[in-house]
CSV table of C-alpha atoms and ligand atoms in Angstrom, one decimal:
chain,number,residue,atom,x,y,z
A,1,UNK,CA,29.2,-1.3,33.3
A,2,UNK,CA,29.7,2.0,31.3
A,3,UNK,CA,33.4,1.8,32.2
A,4,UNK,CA,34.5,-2.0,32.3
A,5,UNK,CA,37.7,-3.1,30.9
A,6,UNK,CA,38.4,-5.0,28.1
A,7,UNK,CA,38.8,-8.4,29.8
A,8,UNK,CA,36.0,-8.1,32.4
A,9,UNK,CA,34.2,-6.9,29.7
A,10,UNK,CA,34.2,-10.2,27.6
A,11,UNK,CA,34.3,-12.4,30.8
A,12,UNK,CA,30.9,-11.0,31.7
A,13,UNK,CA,29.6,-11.3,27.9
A,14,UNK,CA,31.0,-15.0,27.9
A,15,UNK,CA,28.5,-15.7,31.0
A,16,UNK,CA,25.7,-14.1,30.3
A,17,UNK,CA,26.3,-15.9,26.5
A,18,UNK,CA,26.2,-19.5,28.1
A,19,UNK,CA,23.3,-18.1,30.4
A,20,UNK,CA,21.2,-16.4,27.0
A,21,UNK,CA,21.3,-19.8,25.0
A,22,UNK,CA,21.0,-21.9,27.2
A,23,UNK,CA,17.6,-20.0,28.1
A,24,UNK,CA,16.2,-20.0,25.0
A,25,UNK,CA,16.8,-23.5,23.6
A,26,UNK,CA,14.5,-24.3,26.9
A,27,UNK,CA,12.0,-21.6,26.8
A,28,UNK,CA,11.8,-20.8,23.2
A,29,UNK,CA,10.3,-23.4,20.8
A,30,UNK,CA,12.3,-21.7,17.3
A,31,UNK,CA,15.6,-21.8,18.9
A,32,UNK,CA,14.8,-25.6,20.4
A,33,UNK,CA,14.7,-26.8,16.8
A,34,UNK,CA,17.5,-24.6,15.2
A,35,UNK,CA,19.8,-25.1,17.9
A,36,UNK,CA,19.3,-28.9,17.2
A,37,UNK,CA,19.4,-28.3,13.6
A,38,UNK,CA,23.0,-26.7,14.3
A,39,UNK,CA,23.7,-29.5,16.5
A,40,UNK,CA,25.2,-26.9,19.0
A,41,UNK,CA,24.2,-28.2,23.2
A,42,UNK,CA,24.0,-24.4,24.7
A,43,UNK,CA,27.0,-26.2,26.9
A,44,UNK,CA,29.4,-25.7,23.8
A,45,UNK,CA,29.5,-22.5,24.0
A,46,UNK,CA,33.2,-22.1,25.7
A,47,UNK,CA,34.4,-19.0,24.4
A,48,UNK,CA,32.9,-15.6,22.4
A,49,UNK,CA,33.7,-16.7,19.4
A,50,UNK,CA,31.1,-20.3,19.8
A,51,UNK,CA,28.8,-17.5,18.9
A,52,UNK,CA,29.8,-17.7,15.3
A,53,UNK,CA,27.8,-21.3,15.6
A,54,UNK,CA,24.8,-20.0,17.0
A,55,UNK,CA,21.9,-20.1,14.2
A,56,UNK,CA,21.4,-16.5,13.1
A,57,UNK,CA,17.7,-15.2,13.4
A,58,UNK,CA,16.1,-12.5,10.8
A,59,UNK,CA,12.9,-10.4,10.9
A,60,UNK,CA,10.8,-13.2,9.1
A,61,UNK,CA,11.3,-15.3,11.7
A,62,UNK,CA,9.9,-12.9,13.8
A,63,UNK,CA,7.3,-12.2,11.6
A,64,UNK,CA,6.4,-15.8,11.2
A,65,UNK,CA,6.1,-16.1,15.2
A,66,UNK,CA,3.3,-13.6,15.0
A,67,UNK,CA,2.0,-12.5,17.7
A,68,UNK,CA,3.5,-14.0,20.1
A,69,UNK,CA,5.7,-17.1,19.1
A,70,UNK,CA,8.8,-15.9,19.9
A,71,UNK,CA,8.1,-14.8,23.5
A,72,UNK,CA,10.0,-16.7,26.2
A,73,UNK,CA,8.1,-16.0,29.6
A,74,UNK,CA,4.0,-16.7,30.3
A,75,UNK,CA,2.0,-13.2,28.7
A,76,UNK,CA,1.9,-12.7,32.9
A,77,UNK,CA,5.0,-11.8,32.8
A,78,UNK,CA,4.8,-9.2,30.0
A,79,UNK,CA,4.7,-5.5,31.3
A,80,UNK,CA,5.1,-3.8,27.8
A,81,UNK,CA,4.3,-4.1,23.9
A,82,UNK,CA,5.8,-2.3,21.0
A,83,UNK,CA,5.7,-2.9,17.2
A,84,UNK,CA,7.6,-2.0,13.9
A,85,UNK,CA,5.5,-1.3,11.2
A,86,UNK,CA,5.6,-4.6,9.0
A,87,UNK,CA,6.2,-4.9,5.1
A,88,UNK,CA,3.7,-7.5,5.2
A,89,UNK,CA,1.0,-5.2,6.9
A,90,UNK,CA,1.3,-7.3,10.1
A,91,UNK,CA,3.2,-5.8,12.8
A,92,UNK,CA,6.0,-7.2,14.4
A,93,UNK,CA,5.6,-7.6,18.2
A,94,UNK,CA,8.1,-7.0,20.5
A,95,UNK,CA,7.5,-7.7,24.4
A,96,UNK,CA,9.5,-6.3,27.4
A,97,UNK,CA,9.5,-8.1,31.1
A,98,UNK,CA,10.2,-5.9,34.4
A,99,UNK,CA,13.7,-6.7,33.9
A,100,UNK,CA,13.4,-5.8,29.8
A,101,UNK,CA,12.3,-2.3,31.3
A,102,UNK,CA,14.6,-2.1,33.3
A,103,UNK,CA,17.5,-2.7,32.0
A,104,UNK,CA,16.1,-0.4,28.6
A,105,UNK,CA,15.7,2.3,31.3
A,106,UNK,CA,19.7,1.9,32.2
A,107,UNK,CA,20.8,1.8,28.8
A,108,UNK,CA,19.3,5.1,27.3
A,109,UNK,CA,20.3,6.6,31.1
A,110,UNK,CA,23.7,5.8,30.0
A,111,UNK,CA,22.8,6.7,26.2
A,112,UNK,CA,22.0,10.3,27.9
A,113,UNK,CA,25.3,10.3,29.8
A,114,UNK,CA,27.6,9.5,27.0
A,115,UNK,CA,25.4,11.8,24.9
A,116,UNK,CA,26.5,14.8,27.3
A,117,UNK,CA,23.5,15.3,29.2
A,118,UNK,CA,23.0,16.3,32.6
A,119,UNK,CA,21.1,15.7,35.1
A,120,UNK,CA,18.4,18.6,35.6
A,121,UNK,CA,18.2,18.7,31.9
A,122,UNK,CA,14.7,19.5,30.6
A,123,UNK,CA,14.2,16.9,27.6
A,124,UNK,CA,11.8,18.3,24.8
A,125,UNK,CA,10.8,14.3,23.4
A,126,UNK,CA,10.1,14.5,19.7
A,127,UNK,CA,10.5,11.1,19.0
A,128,UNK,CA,7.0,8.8,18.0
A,129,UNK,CA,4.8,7.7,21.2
A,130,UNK,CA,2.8,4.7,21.1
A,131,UNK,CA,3.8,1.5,19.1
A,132,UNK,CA,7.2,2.9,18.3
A,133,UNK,CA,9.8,2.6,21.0
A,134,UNK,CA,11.1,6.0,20.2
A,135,UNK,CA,8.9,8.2,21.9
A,136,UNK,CA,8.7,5.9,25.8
A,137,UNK,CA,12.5,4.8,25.2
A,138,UNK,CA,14.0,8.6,25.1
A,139,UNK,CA,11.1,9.2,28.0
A,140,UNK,CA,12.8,6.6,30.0
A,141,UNK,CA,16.0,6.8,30.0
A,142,UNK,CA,15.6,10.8,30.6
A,143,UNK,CA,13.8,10.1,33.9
A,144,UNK,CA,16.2,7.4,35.0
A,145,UNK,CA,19.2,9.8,34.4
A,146,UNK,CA,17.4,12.8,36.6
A,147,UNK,CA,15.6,14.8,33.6
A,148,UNK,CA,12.5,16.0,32.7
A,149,UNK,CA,10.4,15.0,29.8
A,150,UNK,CA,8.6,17.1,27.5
A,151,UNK,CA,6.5,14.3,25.6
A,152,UNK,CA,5.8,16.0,22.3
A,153,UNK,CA,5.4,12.8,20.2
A,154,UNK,CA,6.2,13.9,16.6
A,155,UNK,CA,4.6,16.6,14.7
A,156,UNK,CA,2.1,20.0,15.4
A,157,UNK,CA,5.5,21.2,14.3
A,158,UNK,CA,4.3,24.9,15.1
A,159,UNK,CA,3.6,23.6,18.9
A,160,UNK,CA,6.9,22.1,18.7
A,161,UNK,CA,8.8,25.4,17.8
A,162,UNK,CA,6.9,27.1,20.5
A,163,UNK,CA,7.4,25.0,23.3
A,164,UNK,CA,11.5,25.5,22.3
A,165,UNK,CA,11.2,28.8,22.9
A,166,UNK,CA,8.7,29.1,26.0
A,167,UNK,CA,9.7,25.9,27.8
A,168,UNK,CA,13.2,26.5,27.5
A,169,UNK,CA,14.1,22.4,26.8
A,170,UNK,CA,17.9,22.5,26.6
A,171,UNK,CA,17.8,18.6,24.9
A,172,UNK,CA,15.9,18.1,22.1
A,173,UNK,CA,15.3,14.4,21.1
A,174,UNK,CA,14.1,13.2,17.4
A,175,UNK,CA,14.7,11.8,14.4
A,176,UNK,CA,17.8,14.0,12.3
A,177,UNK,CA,15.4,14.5,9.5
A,178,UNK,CA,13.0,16.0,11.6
A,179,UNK,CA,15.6,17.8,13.6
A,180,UNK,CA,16.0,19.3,10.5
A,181,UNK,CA,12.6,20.3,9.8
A,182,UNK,CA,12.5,22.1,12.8
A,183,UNK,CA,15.4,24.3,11.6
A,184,UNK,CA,14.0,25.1,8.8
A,185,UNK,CA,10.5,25.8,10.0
A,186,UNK,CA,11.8,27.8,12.9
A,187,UNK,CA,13.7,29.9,10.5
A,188,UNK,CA,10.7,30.4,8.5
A,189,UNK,CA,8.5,31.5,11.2
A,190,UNK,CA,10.7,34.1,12.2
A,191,UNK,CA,12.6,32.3,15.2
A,192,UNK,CA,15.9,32.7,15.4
A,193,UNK,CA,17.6,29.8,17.2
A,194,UNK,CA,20.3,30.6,18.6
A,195,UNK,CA,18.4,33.3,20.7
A,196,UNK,CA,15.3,32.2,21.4
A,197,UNK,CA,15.9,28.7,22.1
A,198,UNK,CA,17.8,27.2,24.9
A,199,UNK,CA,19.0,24.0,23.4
A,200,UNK,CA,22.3,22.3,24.5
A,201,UNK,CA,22.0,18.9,22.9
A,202,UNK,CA,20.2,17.0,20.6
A,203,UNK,CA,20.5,13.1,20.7
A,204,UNK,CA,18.9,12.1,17.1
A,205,UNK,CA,18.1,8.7,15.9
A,206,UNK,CA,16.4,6.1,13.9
A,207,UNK,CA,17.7,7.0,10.7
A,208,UNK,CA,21.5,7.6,8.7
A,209,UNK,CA,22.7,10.5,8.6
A,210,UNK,CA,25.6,12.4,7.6
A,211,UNK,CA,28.0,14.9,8.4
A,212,UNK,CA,26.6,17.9,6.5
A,213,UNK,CA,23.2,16.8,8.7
A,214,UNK,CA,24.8,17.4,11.5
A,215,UNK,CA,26.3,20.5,10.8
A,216,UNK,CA,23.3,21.8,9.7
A,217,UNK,CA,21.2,20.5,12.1
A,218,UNK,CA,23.7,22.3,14.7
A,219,UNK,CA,23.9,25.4,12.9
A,220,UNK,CA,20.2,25.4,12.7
A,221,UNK,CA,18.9,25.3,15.8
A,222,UNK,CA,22.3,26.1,17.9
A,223,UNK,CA,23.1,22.8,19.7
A,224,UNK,CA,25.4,20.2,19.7
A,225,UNK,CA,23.7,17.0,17.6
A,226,UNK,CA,24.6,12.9,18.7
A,227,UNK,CA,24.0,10.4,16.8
A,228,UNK,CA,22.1,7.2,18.4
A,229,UNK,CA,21.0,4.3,17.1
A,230,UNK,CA,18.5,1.1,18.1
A,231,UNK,CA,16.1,-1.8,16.8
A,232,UNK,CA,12.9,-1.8,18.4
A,233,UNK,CA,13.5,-5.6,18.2
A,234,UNK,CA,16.4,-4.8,20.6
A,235,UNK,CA,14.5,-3.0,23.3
A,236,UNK,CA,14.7,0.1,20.3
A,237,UNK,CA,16.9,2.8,21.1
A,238,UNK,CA,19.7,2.2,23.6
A,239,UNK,CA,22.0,-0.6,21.4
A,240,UNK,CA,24.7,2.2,20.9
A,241,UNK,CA,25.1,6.2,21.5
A,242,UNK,CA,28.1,8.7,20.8
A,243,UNK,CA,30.1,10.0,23.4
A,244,UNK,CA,31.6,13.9,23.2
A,245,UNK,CA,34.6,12.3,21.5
A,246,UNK,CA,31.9,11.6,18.2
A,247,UNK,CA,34.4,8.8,17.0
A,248,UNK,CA,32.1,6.4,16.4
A,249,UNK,CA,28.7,4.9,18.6
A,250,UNK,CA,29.2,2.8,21.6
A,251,UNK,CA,27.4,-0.5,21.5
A,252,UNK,CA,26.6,-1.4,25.3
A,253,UNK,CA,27.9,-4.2,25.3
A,254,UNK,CA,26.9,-5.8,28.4
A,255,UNK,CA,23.8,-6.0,27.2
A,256,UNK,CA,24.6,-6.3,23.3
A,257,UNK,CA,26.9,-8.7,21.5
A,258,UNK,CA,28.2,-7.4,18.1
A,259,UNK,CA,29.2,-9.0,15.1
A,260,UNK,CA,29.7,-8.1,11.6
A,261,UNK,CA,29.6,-10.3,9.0
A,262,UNK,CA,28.9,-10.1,5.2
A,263,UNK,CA,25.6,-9.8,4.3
A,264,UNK,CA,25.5,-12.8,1.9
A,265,UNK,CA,27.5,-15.3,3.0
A,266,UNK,CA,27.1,-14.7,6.7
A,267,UNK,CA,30.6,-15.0,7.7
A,268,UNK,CA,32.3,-12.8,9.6
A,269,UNK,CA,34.3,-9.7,8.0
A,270,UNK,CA,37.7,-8.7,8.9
A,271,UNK,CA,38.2,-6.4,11.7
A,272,UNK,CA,37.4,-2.9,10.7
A,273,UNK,CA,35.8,-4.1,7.4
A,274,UNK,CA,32.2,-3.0,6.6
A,275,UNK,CA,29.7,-5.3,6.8
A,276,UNK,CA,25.7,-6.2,8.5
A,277,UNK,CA,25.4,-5.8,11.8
A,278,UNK,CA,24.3,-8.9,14.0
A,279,UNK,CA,23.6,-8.9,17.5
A,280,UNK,CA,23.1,-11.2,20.2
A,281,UNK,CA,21.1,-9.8,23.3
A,282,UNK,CA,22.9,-11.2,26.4
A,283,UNK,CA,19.8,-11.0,28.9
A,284,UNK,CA,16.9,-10.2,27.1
A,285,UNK,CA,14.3,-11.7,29.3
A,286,UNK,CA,10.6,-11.4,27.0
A,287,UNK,CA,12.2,-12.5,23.6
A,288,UNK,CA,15.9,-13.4,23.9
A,289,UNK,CA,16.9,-12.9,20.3
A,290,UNK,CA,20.5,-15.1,18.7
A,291,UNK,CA,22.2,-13.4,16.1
A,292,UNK,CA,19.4,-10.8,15.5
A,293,UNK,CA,20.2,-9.8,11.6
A,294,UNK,CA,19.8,-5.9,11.4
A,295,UNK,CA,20.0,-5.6,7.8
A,296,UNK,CA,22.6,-1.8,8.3
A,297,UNK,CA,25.5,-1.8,7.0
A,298,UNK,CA,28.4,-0.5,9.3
A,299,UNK,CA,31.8,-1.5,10.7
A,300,UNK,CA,33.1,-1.8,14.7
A,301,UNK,CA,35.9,0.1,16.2
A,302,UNK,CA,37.6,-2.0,18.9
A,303,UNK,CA,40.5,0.1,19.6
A,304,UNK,CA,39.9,2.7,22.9
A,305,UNK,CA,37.7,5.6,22.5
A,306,UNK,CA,39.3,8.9,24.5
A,307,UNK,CA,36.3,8.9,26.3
A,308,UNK,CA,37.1,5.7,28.4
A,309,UNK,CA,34.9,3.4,27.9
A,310,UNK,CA,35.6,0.1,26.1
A,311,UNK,CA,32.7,-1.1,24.4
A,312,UNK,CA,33.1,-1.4,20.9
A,313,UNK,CA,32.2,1.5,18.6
A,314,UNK,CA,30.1,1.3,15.7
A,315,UNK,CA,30.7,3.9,12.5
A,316,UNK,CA,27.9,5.8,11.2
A,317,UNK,CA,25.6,3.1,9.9
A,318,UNK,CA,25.4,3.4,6.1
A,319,UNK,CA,22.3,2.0,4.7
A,320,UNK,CA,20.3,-1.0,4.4
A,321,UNK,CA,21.9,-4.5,2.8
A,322,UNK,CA,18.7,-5.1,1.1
A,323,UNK,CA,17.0,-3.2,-2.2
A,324,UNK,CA,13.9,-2.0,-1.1
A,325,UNK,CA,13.0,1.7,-1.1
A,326,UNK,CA,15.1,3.0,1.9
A,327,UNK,CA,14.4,6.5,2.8
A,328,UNK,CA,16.4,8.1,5.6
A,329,UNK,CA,16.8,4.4,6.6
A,330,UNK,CA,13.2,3.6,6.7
A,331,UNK,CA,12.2,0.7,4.5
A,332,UNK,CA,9.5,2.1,2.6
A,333,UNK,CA,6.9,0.7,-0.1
A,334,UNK,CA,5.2,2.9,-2.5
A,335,UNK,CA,2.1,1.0,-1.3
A,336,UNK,CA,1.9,2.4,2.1
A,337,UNK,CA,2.3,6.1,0.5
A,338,UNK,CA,-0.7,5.7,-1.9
A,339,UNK,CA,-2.6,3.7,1.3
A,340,UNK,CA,-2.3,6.7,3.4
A,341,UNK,CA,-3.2,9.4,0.1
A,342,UNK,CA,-6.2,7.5,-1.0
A,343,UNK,CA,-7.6,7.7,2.7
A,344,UNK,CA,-7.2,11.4,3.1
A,345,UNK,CA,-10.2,13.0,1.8
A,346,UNK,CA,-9.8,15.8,-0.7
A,347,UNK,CA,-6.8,13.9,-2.6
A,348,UNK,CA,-7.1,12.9,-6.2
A,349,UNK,CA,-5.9,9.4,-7.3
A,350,UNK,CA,-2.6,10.6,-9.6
A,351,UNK,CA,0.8,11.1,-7.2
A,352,UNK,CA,4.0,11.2,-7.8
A,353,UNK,CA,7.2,10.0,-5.2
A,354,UNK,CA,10.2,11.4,-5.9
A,355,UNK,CA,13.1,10.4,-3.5
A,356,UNK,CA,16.4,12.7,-3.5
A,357,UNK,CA,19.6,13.0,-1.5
A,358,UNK,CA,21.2,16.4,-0.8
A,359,UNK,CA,22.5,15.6,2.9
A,360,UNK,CA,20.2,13.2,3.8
A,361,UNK,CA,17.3,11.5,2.3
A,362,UNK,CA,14.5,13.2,1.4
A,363,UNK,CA,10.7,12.2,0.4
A,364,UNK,CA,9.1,14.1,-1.8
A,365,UNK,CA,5.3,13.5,-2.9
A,366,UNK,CA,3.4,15.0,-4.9
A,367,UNK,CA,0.1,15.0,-4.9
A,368,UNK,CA,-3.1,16.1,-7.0
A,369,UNK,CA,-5.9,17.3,-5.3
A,370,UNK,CA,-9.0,15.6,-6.1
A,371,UNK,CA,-11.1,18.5,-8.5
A,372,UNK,CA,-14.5,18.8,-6.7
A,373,UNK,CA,-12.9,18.8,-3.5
A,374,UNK,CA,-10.7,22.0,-5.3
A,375,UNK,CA,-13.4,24.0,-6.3
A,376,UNK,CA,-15.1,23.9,-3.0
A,377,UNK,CA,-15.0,26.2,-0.2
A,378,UNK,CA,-13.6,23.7,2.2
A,379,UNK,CA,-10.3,23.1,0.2
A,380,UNK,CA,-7.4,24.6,2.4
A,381,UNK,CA,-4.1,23.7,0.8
A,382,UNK,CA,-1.9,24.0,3.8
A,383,UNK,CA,-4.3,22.0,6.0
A,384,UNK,CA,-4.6,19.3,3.4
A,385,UNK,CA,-0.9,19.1,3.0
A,386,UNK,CA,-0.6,18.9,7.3
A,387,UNK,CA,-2.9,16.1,7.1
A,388,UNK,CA,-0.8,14.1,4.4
A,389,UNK,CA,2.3,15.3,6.2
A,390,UNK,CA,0.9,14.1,9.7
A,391,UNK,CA,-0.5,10.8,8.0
A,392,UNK,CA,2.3,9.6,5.9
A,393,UNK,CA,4.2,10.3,9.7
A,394,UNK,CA,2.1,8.2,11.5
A,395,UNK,CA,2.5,5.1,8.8
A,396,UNK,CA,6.0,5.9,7.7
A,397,UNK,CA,8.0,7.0,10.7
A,398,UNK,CA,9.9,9.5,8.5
A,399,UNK,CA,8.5,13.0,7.6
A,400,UNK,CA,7.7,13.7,3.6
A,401,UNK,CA,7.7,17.2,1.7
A,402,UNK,CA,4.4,17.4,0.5
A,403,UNK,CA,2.8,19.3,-2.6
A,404,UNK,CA,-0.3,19.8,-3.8
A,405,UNK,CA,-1.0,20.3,-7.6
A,406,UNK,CA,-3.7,21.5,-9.9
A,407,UNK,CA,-6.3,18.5,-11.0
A,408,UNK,CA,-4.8,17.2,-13.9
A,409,UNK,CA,-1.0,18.7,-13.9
A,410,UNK,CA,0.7,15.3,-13.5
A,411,UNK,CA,2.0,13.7,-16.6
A,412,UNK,CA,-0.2,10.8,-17.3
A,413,UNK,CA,0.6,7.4,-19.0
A,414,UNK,CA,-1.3,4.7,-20.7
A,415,UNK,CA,0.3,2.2,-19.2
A,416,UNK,CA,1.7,1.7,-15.6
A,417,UNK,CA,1.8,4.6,-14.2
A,418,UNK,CA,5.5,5.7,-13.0
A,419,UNK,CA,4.8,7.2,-9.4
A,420,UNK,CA,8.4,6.7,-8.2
A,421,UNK,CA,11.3,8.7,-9.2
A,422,UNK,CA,14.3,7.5,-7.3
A,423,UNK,CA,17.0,10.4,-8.1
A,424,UNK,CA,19.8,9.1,-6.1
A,425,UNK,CA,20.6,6.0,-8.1
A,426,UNK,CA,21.9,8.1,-10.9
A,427,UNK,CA,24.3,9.8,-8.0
A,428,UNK,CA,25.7,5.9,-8.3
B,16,ZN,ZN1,33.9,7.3,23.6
């Protein structure tokens, strides 16, 4: 599959196409009606480019099938849950069959592969377990490809630099922000990477990042950094990995069909051209999605990769086509911030968020600790500013600098209070 040509390629995509709609206009009640709404018989679907009349489905409709509205097998059949983190404070559900598993096992397997790792590899797992895909997907795919898991989860970043030195992982697996944490942290604490760790590779995820990331992130902690990228609505990671040639991410496209297509009108962009990414999952069993709208921004490479392999390549992904707050790719809402800060005890009620860009995002919050809670003996400013650390984590997915001020250093105002500072829109 890794390997197919070109032609075999989109022969096998135009099969499992037919097979995909025709499965969910029966199974699925949503794409019953919209199909008929498009007036579009799964049997019109004659060539890849009938997928251009397909409805297109977006996260609300997901988050208006919730729980489980969406899903095309009886809950019997279900073997696995995850969820994003919804806007709405409802998750959204995603549900994987056998097959789902299965076929998310062989994709980050292959993900591995292209990455550069080996069999025998000893994978230290970094990425969120639980509701997240992260954290099982990376675990998967490492054991079907013959490696052993580390399974961290995120954060006890002390624990983390330790195991890289004493465990002697030679793939590290997180988010690049994170990844860059670490390199800091381990510099601070008097590792030096190069030496004391063992690391080969680092497959990192979940977020955009750029060049000067990865060169730091390499420089940092002495390893050679890949770039992957997933929806949990799409299994989660897995949809598309770089290979050693780093000219872009493969998209498995067996699994994955790719279009691009400008974010307002929904029509397709010219080839090369930038645009939102939409995908069709050719044999998604649990919750076969049509035309899945992403939301990132990128463009596809059809032309061979020197690696081999045909499927298409995606360029870095650039942001989100929406205006919310996006942090290192993350939608985030000040809401959530001051959610997780007002339950942390020991925090005062005035914050500030500031959100920069050097090389990659960057959260910043600020945070004024509560004043009895200051003057008493339990107050421990690093702890306190783990726990908002650790908490913001859990909520956010993305890890956040935090300070701790005096009681009363934050510049108050009579009216609404500005608690976001969003730095990068004067960098244009
Ligand atoms: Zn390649």
């Amino acid at each position: 599959m890794e390997r197919l040509r070109p032609r075999a390629l989109r022969d096998l995509q135009l099969r499992r196409l037919r097979k995909t709609v025709r499965y969910a206009a029966e199974r699925v009640p949503l794409y019953k009606r919209r199909l008929k709404a498009a007036k579009v018989r799964p049997e019109d679907v004659r060539s890849l480019e009938d997928v251009a009349r397909l409805p297109f489905t977006t996260k609300d409709d997901l988050r208006d099938a919730y729980p489980y509205g969406v899903l095309a097998v009886p809950m019997r059949e279900i073997r696995e849950f995850h969820a994003s983190s919804g806007t709405t404070g409802k998750p959204t559900v995603v549900a994987y069959t056998d097959h789902d598993l299965d076929v998310w096992r062989r994709l980050m397997a292959r993900s591995y592969a292209a990455a550069g790792a080996r069999p025998g590899d000893l994978v230290q797992n970094a990425y969120g377990y639980g509701l997240f895909t992260g954290g099982l997907g990376f675990h998967y795919g490492a054991q079907a490809f013959g490696c052993s898991v580390w399974p961290l989860s995120g954060g006890n970043t002390r624990r983390q630099l330790l195991f890289l030195k004493d465990m002697r992982p030679t793939v590290l697996a997180c988010t690049p922000s994170y990844a860059l944490y670490l390199a800091e942290e381990a510099r601070a604490n008097g590792y030096a990477p190069r030496k004391d760790f063992h690391l080969r590779l680092g497959m990192f995820g979940a977020e955009p990042w750029s060049e000067e990331a990865r060169r730091k992130i390499e420089d940092g902690l002495g390893l050679r950094a890949r770039d992957c990228y997933g929806l949990s609505e799409l299994y989660g990671p897995g949809v598309a990995m770089e290979c050693e040639e780093q000219a872009g991410l493969h998209i498995w496209s067996d699994e994955f069909l790719a279009e691009v297509v400008d974010p307002h009108s929904g029509e397709a962009v010219d080839e090369g051209e930038a645009g939102e990414l939409v995908f069709t999952m050719l044999t998604r069993e649990a919750m076969p999605l049509l035309r899945f709208r992403t939301r990132d921004l990128s463009a596809l490479a059809t032309d061979g990769c020197a690696c081999g392999r045909h499927h298409p390549r995606l360029t870095r992904i650039r942001g989100r086509s929406d205006d919310m707050l996006i942090i290192g790719g993350v939608n985030v809402f000040p809401s959530q911030i001051e959610h997780v800060l007002l339950n942390v005890e020991g925090v005062g009620e005035w914050y500030e968020i500031v959100v920069d860009r050097d090389i990659l995002d960057r959260l910043f919050v600020r945070a004024e600790v509560d004043p009895t809670f200051h003057a008493s003996p339990e107050f421990d400013p690093g702890q306190l500013q783990q726990t908002i650390a650790e908490e913001l984590r859990a909520v956010l997915s993305i890890w956040a600098r935090v300070e701790l001020v005096k009681p009363g250093s934050l510049p108050r105002s009579e009216g609404k209070a500005k608690r976001v500072v969003d730095l990068r829109k004067s960098l244009g």
